[in-house]
Coordinates of C-alpha atoms in Angstrom, one line a residue:
X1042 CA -30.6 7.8 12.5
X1043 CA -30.1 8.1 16.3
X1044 CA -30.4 5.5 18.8
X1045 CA -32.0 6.2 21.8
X1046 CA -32.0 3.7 24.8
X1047 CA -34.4 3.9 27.7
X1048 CA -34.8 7.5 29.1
X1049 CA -34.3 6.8 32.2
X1050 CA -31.1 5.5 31.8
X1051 CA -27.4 7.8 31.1
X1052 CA -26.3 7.1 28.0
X1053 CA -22.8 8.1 26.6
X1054 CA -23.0 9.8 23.0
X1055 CA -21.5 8.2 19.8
X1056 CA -21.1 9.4 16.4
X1057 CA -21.0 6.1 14.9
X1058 CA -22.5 2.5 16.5
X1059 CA -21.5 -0.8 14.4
X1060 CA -23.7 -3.7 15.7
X1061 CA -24.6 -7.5 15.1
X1062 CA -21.0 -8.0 13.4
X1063 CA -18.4 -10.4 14.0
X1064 CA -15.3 -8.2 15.5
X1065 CA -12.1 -9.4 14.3
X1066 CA -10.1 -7.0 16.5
X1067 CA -6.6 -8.0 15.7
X1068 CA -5.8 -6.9 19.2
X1069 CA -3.4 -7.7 22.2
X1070 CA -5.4 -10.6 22.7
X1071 CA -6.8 -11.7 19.5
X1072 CA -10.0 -11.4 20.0
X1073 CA -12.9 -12.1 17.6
X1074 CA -16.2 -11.3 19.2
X1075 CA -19.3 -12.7 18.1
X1076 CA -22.5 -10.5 17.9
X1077 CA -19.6 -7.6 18.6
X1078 CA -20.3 -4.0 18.1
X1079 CA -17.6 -0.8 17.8
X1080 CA -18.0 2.9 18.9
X1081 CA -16.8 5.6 17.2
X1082 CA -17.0 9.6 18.5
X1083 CA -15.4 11.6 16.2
X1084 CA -12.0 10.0 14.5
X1085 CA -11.7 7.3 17.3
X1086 CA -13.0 3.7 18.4
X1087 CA -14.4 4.6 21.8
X1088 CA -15.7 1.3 22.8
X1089 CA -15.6 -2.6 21.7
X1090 CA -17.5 -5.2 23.1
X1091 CA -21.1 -7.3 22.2
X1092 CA -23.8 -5.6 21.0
X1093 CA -26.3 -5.7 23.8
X1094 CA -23.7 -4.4 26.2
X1095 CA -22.8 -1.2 23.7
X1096 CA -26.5 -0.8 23.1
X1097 CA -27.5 -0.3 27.1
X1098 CA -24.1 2.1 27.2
X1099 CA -24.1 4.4 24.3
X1100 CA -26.9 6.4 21.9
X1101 CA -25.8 7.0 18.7
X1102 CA -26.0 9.4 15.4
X1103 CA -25.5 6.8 12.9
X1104 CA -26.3 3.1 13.4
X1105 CA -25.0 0.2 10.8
X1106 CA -26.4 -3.5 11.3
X1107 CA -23.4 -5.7 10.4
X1108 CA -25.1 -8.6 10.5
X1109 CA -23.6 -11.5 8.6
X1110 CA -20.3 -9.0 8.1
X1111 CA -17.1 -9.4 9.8
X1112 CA -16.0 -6.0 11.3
X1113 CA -12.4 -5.7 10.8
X1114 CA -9.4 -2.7 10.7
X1115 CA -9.1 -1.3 7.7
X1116 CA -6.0 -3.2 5.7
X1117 CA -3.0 -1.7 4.9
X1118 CA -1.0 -2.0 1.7
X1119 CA 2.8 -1.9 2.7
X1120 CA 4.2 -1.4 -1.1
X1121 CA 2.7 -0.3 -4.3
X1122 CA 3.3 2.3 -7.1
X1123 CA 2.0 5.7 -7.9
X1124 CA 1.7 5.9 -11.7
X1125 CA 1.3 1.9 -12.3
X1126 CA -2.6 1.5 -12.2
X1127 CA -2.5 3.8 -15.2
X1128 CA -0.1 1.6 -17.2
X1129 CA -1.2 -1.7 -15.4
X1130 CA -2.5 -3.1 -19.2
X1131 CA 0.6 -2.3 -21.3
X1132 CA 2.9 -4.8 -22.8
X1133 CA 0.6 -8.1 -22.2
X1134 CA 3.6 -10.7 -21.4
X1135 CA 6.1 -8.1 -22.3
X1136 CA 7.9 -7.4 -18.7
X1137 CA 11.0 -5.7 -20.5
X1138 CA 8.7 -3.7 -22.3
X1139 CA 6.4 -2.3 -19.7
X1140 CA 9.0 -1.5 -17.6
X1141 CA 10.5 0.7 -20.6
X1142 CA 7.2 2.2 -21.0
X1143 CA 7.1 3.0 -17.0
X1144 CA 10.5 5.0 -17.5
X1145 CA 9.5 6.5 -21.1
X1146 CA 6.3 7.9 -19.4
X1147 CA 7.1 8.9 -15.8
X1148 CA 10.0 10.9 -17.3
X1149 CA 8.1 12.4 -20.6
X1150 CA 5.0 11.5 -21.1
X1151 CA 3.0 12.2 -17.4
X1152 CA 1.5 15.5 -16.9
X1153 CA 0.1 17.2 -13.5
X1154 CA -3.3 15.2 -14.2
X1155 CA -2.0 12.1 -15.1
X1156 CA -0.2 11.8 -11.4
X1157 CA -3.3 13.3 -10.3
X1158 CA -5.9 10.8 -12.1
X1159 CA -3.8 8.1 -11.1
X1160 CA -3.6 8.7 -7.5
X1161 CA -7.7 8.9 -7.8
X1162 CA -8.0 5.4 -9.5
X1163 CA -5.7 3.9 -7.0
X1164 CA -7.2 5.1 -4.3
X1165 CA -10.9 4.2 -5.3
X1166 CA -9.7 0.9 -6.1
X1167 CA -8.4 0.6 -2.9
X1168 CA -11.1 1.9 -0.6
X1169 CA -13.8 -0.2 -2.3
X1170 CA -11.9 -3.6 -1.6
X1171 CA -11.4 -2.6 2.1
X1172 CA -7.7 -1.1 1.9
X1173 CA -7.7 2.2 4.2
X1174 CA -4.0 2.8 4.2
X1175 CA -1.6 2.4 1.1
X1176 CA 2.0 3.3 0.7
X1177 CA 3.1 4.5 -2.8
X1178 CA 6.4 5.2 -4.5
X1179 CA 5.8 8.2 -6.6
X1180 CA 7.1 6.2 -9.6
X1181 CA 8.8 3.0 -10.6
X1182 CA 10.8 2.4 -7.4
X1183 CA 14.6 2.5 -7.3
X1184 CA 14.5 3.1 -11.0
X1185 CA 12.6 6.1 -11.8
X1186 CA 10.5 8.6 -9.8
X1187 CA 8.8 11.8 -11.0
X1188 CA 10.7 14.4 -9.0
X1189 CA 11.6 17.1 -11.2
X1190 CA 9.2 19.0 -9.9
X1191 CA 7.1 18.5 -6.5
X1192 CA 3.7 19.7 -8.2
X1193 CA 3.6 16.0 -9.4
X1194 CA 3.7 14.3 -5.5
X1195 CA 1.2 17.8 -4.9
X1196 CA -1.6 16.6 -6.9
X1197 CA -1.3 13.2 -6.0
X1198 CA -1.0 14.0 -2.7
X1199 CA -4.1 16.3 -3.0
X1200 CA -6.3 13.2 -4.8
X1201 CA -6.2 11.1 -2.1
X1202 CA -7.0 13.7 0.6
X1203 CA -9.7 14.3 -1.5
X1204 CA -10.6 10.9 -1.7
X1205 CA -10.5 10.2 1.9
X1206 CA -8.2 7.1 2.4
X1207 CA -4.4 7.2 4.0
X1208 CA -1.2 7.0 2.0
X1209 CA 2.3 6.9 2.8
X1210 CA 3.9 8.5 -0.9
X1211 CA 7.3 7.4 -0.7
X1212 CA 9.9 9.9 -2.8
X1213 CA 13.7 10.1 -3.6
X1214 CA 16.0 10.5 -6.4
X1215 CA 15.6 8.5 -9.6
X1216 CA 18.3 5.7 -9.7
X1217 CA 21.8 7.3 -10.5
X1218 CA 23.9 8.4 -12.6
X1219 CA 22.4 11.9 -12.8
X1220 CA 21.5 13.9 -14.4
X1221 CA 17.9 12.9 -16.1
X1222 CA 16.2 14.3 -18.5
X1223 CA 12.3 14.7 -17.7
X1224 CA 9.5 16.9 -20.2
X1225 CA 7.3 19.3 -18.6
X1226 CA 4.0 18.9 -20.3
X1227 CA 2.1 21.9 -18.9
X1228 CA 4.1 24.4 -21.4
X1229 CA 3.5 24.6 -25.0
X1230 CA 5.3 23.2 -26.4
X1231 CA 6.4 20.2 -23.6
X1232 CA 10.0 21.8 -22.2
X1233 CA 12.8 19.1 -21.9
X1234 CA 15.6 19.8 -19.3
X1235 CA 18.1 18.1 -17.6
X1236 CA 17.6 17.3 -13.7
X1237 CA 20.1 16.5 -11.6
X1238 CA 20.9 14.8 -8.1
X1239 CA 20.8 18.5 -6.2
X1240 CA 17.6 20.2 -7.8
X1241 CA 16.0 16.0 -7.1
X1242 CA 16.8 16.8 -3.6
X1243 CA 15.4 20.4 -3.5
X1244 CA 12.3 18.8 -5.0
X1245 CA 12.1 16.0 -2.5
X1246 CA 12.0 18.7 0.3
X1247 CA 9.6 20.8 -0.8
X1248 CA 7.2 17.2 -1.2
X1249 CA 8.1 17.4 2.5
X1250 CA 7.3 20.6 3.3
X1251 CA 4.1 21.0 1.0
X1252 CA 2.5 17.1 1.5
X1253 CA 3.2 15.6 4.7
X1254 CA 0.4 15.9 6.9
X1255 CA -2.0 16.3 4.2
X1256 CA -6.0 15.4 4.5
X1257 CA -6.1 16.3 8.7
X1258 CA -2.8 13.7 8.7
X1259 CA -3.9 11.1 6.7
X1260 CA -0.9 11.5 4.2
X1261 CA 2.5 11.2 5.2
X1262 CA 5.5 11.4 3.3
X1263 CA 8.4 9.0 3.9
X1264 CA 11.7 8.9 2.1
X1265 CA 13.5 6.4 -0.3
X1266 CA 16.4 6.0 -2.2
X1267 CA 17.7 3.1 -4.6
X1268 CA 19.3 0.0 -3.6
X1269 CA 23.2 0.3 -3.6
X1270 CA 23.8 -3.0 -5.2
X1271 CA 27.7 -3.8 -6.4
X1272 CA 27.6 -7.7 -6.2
X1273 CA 24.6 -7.3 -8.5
X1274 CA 24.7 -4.0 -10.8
X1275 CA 28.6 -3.7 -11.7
X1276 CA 27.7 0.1 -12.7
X1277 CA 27.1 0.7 -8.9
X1278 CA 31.0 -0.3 -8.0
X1279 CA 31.8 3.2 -9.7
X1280 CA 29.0 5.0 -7.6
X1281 CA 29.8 4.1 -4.6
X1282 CA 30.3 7.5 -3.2
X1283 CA 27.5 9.1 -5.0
X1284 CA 25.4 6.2 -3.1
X1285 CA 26.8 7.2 0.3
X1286 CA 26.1 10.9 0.0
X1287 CA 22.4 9.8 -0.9
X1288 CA 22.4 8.1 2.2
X1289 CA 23.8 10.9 4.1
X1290 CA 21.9 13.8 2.5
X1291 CA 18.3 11.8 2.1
X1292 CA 18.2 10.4 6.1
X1293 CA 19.3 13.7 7.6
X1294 CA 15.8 15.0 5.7
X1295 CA 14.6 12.3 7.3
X1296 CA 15.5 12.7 11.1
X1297 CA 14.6 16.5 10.2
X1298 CA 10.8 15.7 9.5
X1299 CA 10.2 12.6 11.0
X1300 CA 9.9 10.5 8.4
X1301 CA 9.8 7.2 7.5
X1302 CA 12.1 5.2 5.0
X1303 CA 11.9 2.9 2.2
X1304 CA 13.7 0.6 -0.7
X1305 CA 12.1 -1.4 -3.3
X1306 CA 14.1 -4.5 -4.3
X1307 CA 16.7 -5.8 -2.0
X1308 CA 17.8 -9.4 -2.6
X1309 CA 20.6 -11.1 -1.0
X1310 CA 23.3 -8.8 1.4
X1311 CA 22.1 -5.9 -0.1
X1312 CA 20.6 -5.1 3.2
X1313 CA 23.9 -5.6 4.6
X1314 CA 25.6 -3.0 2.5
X1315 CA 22.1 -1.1 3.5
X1316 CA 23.8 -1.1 6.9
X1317 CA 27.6 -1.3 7.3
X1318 CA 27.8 1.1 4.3
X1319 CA 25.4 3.5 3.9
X1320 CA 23.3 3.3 7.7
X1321 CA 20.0 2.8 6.2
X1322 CA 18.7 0.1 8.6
X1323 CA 16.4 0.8 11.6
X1324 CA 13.2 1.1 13.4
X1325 CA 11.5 3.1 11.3
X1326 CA 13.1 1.3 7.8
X1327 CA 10.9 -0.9 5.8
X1328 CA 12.7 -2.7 2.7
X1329 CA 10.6 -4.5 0.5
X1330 CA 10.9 -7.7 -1.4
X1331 CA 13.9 -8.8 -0.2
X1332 CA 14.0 -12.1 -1.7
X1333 CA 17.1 -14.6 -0.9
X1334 CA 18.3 -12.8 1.9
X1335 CA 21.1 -14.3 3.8
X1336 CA 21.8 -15.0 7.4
X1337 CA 23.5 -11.9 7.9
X1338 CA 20.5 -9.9 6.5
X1339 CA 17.9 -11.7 8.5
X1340 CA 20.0 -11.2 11.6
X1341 CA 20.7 -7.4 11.0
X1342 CA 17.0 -6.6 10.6
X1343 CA 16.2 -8.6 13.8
X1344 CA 19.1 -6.4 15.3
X1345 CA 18.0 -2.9 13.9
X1346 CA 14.1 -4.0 14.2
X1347 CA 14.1 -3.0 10.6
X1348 CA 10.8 -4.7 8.8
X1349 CA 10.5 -6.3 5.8
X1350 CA 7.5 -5.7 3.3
X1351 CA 6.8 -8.9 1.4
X1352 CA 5.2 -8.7 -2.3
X1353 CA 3.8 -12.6 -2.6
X1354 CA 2.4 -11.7 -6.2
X1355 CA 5.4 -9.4 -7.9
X1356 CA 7.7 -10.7 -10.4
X1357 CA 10.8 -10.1 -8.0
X1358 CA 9.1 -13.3 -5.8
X1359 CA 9.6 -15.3 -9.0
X1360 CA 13.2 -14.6 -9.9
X1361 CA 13.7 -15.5 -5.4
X1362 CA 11.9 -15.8 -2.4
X1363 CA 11.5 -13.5 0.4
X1364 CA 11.9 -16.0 3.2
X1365 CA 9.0 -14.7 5.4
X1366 CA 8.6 -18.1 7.4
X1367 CA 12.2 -17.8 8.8
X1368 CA 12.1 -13.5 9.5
X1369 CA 9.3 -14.3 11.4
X1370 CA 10.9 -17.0 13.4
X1371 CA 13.8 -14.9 13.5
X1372 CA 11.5 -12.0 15.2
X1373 CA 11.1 -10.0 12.2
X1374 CA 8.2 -7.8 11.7
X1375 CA 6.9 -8.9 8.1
X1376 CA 4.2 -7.1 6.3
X1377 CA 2.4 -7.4 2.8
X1378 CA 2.8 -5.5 0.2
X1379 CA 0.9 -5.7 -3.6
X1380 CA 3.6 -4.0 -5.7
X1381 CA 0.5 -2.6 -7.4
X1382 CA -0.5 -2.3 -9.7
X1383 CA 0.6 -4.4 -12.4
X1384 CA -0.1 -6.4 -15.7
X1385 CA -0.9 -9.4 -13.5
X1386 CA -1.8 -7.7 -10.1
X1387 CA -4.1 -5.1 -8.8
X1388 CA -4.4 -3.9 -4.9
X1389 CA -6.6 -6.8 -3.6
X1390 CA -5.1 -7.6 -0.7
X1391 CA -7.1 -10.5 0.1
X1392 CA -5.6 -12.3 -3.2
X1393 CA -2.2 -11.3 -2.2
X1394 CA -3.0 -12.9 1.7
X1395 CA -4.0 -16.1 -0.3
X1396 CA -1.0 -15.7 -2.5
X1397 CA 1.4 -15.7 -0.1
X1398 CA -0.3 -18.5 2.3
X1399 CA 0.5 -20.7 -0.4
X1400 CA 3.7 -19.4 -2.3
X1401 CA 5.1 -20.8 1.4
X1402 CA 3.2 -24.0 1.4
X1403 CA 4.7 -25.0 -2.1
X1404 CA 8.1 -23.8 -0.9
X1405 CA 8.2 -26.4 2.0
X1406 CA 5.9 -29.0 0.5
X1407 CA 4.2 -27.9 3.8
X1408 CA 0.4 -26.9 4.2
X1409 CA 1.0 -25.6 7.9
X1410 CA 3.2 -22.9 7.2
X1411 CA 1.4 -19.5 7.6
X1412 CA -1.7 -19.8 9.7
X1413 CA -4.6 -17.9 8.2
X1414 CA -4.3 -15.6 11.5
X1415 CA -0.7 -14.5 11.0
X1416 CA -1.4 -13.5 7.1
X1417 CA -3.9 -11.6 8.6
X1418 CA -1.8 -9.8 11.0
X1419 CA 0.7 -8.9 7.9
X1420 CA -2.0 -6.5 6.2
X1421 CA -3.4 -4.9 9.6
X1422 CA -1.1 -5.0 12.8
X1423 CA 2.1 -6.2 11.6
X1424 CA 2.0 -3.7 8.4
X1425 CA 1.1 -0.4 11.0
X1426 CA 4.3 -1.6 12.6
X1427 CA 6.2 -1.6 9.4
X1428 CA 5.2 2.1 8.8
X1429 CA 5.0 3.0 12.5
X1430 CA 1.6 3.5 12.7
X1431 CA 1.0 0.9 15.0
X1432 CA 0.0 3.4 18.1
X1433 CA -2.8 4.6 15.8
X1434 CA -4.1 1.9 13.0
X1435 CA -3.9 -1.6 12.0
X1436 CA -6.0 -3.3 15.0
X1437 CA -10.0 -2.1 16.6
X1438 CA -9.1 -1.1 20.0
X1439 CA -10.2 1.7 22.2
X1440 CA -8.1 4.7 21.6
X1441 CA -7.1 3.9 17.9
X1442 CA -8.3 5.5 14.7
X1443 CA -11.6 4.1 13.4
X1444 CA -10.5 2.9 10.1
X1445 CA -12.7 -0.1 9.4
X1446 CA -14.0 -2.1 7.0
X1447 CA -17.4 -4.8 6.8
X1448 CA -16.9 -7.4 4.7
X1449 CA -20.0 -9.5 3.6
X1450 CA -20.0 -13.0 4.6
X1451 CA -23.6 -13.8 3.9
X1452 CA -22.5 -15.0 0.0
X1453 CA -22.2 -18.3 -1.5
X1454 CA -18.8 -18.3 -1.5
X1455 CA -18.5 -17.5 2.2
X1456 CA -21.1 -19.9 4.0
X1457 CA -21.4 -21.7 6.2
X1458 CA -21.2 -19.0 9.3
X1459 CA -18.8 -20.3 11.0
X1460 CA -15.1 -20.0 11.2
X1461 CA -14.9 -16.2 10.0
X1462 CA -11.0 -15.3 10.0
X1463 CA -10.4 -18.5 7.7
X1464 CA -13.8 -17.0 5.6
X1465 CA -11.8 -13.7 5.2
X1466 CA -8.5 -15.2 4.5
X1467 CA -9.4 -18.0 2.3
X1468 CA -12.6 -17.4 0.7
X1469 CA -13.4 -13.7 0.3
X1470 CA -12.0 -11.1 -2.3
X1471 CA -12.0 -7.7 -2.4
X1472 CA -15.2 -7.2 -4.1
X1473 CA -16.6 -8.6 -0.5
X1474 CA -16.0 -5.2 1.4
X1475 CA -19.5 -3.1 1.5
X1476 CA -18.3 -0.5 3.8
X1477 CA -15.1 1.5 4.4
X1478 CA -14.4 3.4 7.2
X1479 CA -11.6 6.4 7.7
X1480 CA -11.0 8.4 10.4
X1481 CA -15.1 7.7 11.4
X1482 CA -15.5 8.8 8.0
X1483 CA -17.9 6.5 5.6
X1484 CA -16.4 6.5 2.6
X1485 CA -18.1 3.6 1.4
X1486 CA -21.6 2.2 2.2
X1487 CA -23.4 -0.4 1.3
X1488 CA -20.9 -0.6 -1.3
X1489 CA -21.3 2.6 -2.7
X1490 CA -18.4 5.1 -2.6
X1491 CA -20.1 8.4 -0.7
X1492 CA -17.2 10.3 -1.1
X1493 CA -16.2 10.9 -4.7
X1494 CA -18.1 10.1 -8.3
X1495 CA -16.5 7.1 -9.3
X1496 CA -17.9 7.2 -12.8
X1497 CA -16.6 10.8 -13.2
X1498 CA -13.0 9.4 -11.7
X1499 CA -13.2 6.5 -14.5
X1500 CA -14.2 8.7 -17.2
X1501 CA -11.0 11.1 -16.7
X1502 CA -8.6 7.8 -16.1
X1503 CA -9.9 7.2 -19.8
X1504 CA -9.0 10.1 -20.7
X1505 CA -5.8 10.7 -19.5
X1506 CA -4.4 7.2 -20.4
X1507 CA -5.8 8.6 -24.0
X1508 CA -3.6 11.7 -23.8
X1509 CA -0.5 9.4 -22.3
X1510 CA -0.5 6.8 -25.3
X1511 CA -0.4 9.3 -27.8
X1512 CA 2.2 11.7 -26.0
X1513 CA 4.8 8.1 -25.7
X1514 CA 4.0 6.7 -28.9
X1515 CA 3.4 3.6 -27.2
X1516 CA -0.1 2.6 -28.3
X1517 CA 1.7 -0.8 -30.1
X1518 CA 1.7 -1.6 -26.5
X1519 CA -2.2 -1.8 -26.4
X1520 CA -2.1 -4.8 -29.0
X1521 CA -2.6 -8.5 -28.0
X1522 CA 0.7 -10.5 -27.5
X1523 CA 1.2 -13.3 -30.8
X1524 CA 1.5 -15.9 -27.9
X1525 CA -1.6 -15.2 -26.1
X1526 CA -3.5 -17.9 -27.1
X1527 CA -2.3 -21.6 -27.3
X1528 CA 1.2 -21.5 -26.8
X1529 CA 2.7 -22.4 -23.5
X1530 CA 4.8 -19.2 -23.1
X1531 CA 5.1 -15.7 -24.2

């Protein structure tokens, strides 16, 4: 539909007009506009401000009445995992166990498609509960990672082009010693070979060369490695060279391209050793969980302006606690991340806001800690700064990318109409978001997904998970836990 104002008056043209919402800008200056309205020409927010005043200024193509919404920047998911939404139901209580059958099927028992299909789930699930930009490790972290071959990170990388969100797929060598066997499962029969640290590394480059950049820019690769942890993992003490040539060989690929970096799982002074050892700290680092740091750590990362991804809901924040009160104080850029997905956790990042709001509170006996505002700011401003994106997502301002997302307020659950940032941190879920929007792109409406057939993307999920159980003989893992009912633990 077009807008047209009075013809006597000049009119600037838009591609897109969002009216009657409440604008949540997550800007400079905070500001949350009542009866706001955005405009968007091509890929870009071209104006903010109330409705009547973008009404008399622009005509538009497309006009969406976000009345009773709240107009927000699309949220950003600062750690997850590639390949876990397929697995998520595995193992009920068994944590030992599903982490076994992450390693048994990344390495032998995950085709082309499966890395494929699972890249098409994830990113559904994240665009229909309002999460525009995701970061991924193609694999389980510092502990395995499918790169024997880059055709894996290629289809991936391809399904969420295709599906029209952002991504960051994070890639590196699988945790040392090398080498590692992997099966190949598009030859008949599957081919077993043996992969070590140099062919990894050949891999990891052509990711680079063939994926960054993806979807007109939308997917970026950024490199990680495993945690070089002595004090914790005696094996490591022997590998301590192996570790530092990593480093060496892994960041000068990442200088080369302009990439990003990334660990998964750094507890206390590991992030030290990060730095005096192996130089992996700095603006453009983002180390997540990082539970128990020390004063050292937090000190070092105020020093390097390295960020910190926080993961309120993961298993690694109940074996220690990312202290995310005291980075902040410290200065510390601190984002949210899912770890998704999981047996107990999907990509919602408005349970994992909640989460952490009140994993803090318990901490300190303190129900002040972590205004609503600032949990906020860790899935949109804060987390663009953690993947230095912040010239270009995470807040509605004029200039930036118009990734944005309407979440309905007008629900039970979310009345009265007042007070909307506490509405959207407290009270509303993922299943609130009606309307996603990348790049000026609608990818959903009125929350239905315009830019792949969801049913069709379930159906092959089912299908694929099929061919996975049978190909890792782990369909025991399917069966209910003995302890699932009535007893107080596992």
């Amino acid at each position: 539909m077009t807008i047209r104002n009075d013809p006597g008056a000049t009119t600037e043209h838009a591609d897109l007009l969002i009216e009657h919402g409440i604008v949540i800008t997550v800007d400079e200056a905070r500001r949350v506009i009542e009866d706001g309205a955005v405009a968007v020409r091509g890929d870009r927010i071209i104006a903010l401000g109330r409705t009547d005043e973008l009404r008399a200024r622009y005509s538009a193509d497309k006009i969406i009445n976000a009345r009773h919404k709240a107009v927000l920047p699309g949220l950003i998911d600062s750690h997850a995992h590639a390949g876990h939404a397929m697995l998520k139901t595995l193992g009920g209580g068994d944590g030992d166990a599903w982490m076994e059958a992450c390693q048994t099927i990344y390495t032998s028992a995950s085709s082309p498609e499966f890395w494929e299909v699972d890249a098409r789930l994830s990113a559904l699930e994240r665009l229909k509960c309002g999460t525009t930009t995701g970061v991924s490790m193609l694999g389980g972290g510092d502990s395995i990672m499918r790169v024997d071959d880059p055709i894996y990170a290629q289809r991936h990388a391809l399904a969420v082009a295709e599906t029209g969100t952002r991504s960051v797929v994070a890639v590196g060598p699988s945790r040392l010693p090398a080498p590692l066997a992997y099966v190949d499962w598009s030859t008949e029969p599957p081919r077993q070979r043996e992969v070590d640290a140099a062919a990894m590394f050949e891999v990891c480059e052509e990711i680079v060369r063939t994926c960054d950049g993806q979807g007109d820019g939308r997917v970026r690769i950024a490199i990680t490695l495993p945690v070089y942890a002595p004090q914790y993992e005696q094996s490591h003490q022997a590998l301590a060279a192996e570790f530092r040539q990593q480093a060496q060989d892994y960041m000068g690929l990442a200088r080369r391209h302009g990439l990003t970096f990334t660990q998964d799982g750094h507890r206390g002074g590991t992030l030290t050793l990060a730095h005096r050892e192996l130089g992996l700290l700095g603006p453009t680092s983002f180390m997540s969980h990082s539970i128990d740091l020390t004063e050292e750590d937090i000190a070092l990362c105020r020093e390097t302006q390295t960020k910190i991804v926080h993961n309120p809901s993961a298993i690694m924040s109940i074996l220690g606690r990312c202290p995310v009160p005291e980075l902040i104080e410290a200065g510390v850029t601190v984002a949210i991340g899912s770890d998704g997905a999981a047996p107990d956790r999907g990509y919602d990042l408005f349970r994992h806001m909640f989460q952490c709001m009140h994993y803090h509170r318990r901490h300190f006996r303190d129900p002040d800690i972590l205004p609503h505002g600032k949990v906020l700011e860790m899935v949109t401003i804060d987390a663009a700064k953690a993947l230095s994106l912040d010239h270009e997502i995470g807040s509605l301002e004029v200039g930036k990318k118009a990734d944005i997302i309407l979440v309905d307020l007008f629900k039970p659950h979310l009345m009265p109409m007042n007070m909307p940032v506490y509405r959207v941190t407290c009270f509303a879920n993922g299943g609130d978001v009606c309307t996603t929007i990348v790049d000026g792109k609608i990818l959903m409406e009125d929350y239905v997904v315009r830019t792949v057939d969801e049913h069709a993307v379930l159906e092959a999920v089912q299908e694929e998970s099929e061919r996975m159980l049978e190909r890792s003989g782990l369909r025991h893992l399917t069966a209910e836990s003995a302890n699932l009912w009535r007893a107080a633990q596992y």
